[in-house]
């Protein structure tokens, strides 16, 4: 009886983990106007069009090296990468005023032989800073995006609850096994 109960609980747990993994794979959005090149680059610019090559890293759905039309701004580049990950995660009760976007543009200056860093930070529920919209990207710029959100009570519960549940189930199973 105890073995069949443990086997049933394990099967149910395995089923939910498998369903969650399959659901996560289906949530990825297929690439529409983009296509990946053999070198792992994503071409947005049309062949023959003046283009810049930019690297986009961090909390975006499709980080990588992009070939984009010359004059592409940071907002467009992030849109090509299907936006910030945390914002697209499907958290419906998320307090958007708590979400902050940190964008860093790193550019090598050959004259001074130094890396020049420009940072932009703003809350998601506010308009993007004017400086960000007007910032001119150049070829070989590295853009990194970090999404930050202050932890809520729900976040703490989602971390603690599985551990407490596991411990209580282990105690219950041990008690049942030793009482026979």
Coordinates of C-alpha atoms in Angstrom, one line a residue:
X1 CA 0.0 0.0 0.0
X2 CA 2.8 2.4 1.0
X3 CA 4.8 1.6 -2.1
X4 CA 1.8 2.1 -4.4
X5 CA 1.1 5.5 -2.7
X6 CA 4.7 6.7 -3.1
X7 CA 4.7 5.5 -6.7
X8 CA 1.4 7.3 -7.5
X9 CA 2.7 10.6 -5.9
X10 CA 6.0 10.3 -7.8
X11 CA 4.1 9.7 -11.1
X12 CA 1.9 12.7 -10.5
X13 CA 5.0 14.9 -9.8
X14 CA 6.7 13.6 -12.9
X15 CA 3.7 14.3 -15.0
X16 CA 3.5 17.9 -13.9
X17 CA 7.2 18.6 -14.4
X18 CA 6.9 17.1 -17.9
X19 CA 3.9 19.1 -18.8
X20 CA 5.5 22.3 -17.5
X21 CA 8.7 21.7 -19.7
X22 CA 6.6 21.0 -22.8
X23 CA 4.5 24.1 -22.2
X24 CA 7.7 26.2 -21.8
X25 CA 9.0 25.0 -25.2
X26 CA 5.7 25.9 -26.9
X27 CA 5.7 29.4 -25.4
X28 CA 8.7 30.5 -27.5
X29 CA 7.6 32.8 -30.3
X30 CA 8.7 31.7 -33.8
X31 CA 10.9 34.1 -35.7
X32 CA 8.9 36.0 -38.3
X33 CA 11.0 38.5 -40.3
X34 CA 14.3 37.3 -38.9
X35 CA 16.5 34.5 -40.2
X36 CA 19.6 33.1 -38.6
X37 CA 22.8 32.9 -40.6
X38 CA 25.2 30.1 -40.4
X39 CA 27.5 32.0 -38.0
X40 CA 24.7 32.4 -35.5
X41 CA 23.9 36.0 -36.5
X42 CA 20.4 37.3 -37.1
X43 CA 19.9 39.3 -40.2
X44 CA 17.2 42.0 -40.1
X45 CA 18.6 44.3 -42.8
X46 CA 17.9 43.4 -46.4
X47 CA 20.8 42.2 -48.4
X48 CA 22.5 45.2 -50.1
X49 CA 21.1 47.7 -47.5
X50 CA 23.5 49.7 -45.4
X51 CA 23.7 47.8 -42.1
X52 CA 25.3 47.8 -38.7
X53 CA 26.3 44.7 -36.7
X54 CA 25.3 44.9 -33.1
X55 CA 25.4 42.5 -30.1
X56 CA 22.4 42.3 -27.8
X57 CA 22.8 40.4 -24.5
X58 CA 20.9 39.9 -21.3
X59 CA 17.3 39.6 -20.4
X60 CA 15.8 39.4 -24.0
X61 CA 14.0 36.6 -25.6
X62 CA 16.5 36.2 -28.5
X63 CA 20.0 37.5 -27.5
X64 CA 22.7 37.4 -30.2
X65 CA 24.5 39.2 -32.9
X66 CA 22.2 41.2 -35.2
X67 CA 22.7 42.7 -38.6
X68 CA 20.3 45.7 -38.6
X69 CA 19.6 48.6 -41.0
X70 CA 21.8 51.6 -40.3
X71 CA 20.0 54.0 -38.0
X72 CA 18.3 51.4 -35.9
X73 CA 17.7 52.6 -32.4
X74 CA 17.9 50.7 -29.1
X75 CA 14.1 50.3 -28.8
X76 CA 13.9 48.8 -32.3
X77 CA 16.8 46.4 -31.6
X78 CA 15.1 45.2 -28.4
X79 CA 11.9 44.7 -30.4
X80 CA 13.8 42.6 -33.0
X81 CA 14.9 40.4 -30.1
X82 CA 11.2 39.9 -29.1
X83 CA 11.4 42.1 -26.0
X84 CA 12.5 41.7 -22.4
X85 CA 12.0 38.1 -21.0
X86 CA 10.5 38.9 -17.7
X87 CA 7.8 41.2 -19.2
X88 CA 6.8 38.4 -21.7
X89 CA 6.6 35.7 -19.0
X90 CA 2.9 35.8 -18.6
X91 CA 2.8 37.1 -15.1
X92 CA -0.7 38.7 -15.2
X93 CA -0.8 40.2 -11.7
X94 CA 2.7 41.8 -12.0
X95 CA 2.9 45.3 -10.7
X96 CA 4.5 47.0 -13.7
X97 CA 5.6 50.0 -11.6
X98 CA 8.1 47.7 -9.9
X99 CA 9.8 46.6 -13.1
X100 CA 12.9 48.5 -14.0
X101 CA 14.8 48.2 -17.3
X102 CA 18.6 48.8 -17.2
X103 CA 20.1 49.2 -20.6
X104 CA 23.9 49.5 -21.1
X105 CA 25.5 50.4 -24.4
X106 CA 29.2 49.6 -24.6
X107 CA 31.3 51.1 -27.4
X108 CA 35.0 50.9 -28.1
X109 CA 36.6 54.3 -28.8
X110 CA 39.7 53.7 -31.0
X111 CA 41.1 57.2 -30.5
X112 CA 41.4 56.8 -26.7
X113 CA 41.7 53.0 -26.7
X114 CA 38.9 52.8 -24.1
X115 CA 35.5 51.3 -23.7
X116 CA 32.8 54.0 -23.4
X117 CA 29.7 52.9 -21.5
X118 CA 26.3 54.6 -21.6
X119 CA 23.6 53.6 -19.1
X120 CA 19.9 54.1 -19.3
X121 CA 17.5 53.1 -16.5
X122 CA 13.8 53.6 -16.3
X123 CA 10.7 52.1 -14.9
X124 CA 8.5 50.1 -17.3
X125 CA 5.4 52.1 -16.6
X126 CA 7.2 55.4 -17.6
X127 CA 8.1 56.5 -21.1
X128 CA 11.5 55.6 -22.3
X129 CA 14.0 58.4 -21.7
X130 CA 14.4 60.8 -24.6
X131 CA 18.2 60.2 -24.5
X132 CA 17.6 56.5 -25.2
X133 CA 15.3 57.2 -28.2
X134 CA 17.9 59.6 -29.6
X135 CA 21.0 57.5 -28.9
X136 CA 22.7 56.6 -32.2
X137 CA 23.9 53.0 -32.4
X138 CA 27.0 52.2 -34.3
X139 CA 28.4 49.0 -35.7
X140 CA 30.1 46.7 -33.1
X141 CA 28.2 48.3 -30.2
X142 CA 27.3 45.9 -27.4
X143 CA 23.9 46.4 -25.8
X144 CA 22.9 44.6 -22.6
X145 CA 19.5 44.7 -21.0
X146 CA 18.7 43.7 -17.5
X147 CA 15.1 43.5 -16.1
X148 CA 14.8 44.1 -12.4
X149 CA 11.8 43.7 -10.2
X150 CA 11.5 44.0 -6.5
X151 CA 10.5 40.7 -4.9
X152 CA 6.9 40.4 -3.7
X153 CA 5.3 38.2 -1.0
X154 CA 4.1 35.9 -3.8
X155 CA 7.8 35.4 -4.9
X156 CA 8.8 34.4 -1.4
X157 CA 5.9 32.0 -1.1
X158 CA 6.7 30.4 -4.4
X159 CA 10.2 29.6 -3.2
X160 CA 9.4 28.4 0.3
X161 CA 6.2 26.5 -0.4
X162 CA 7.7 23.6 -2.4
X163 CA 10.4 23.0 0.2
X164 CA 7.9 23.0 3.1
X165 CA 5.7 20.7 1.1
X166 CA 8.5 18.3 0.4
X167 CA 9.6 18.2 4.1
X168 CA 6.0 17.6 5.3
X169 CA 5.4 14.8 2.7
X170 CA 8.7 13.1 3.7
X171 CA 7.6 13.3 7.4
X172 CA 4.2 11.9 6.5
X173 CA 5.6 9.0 4.5
X174 CA 8.1 8.2 7.2
X175 CA 5.4 8.2 9.8
X176 CA 3.2 5.9 7.7
X177 CA 6.1 3.6 6.9
X178 CA 7.2 3.2 10.6
X179 CA 3.6 2.8 12.0
X180 CA 3.0 -0.5 10.3

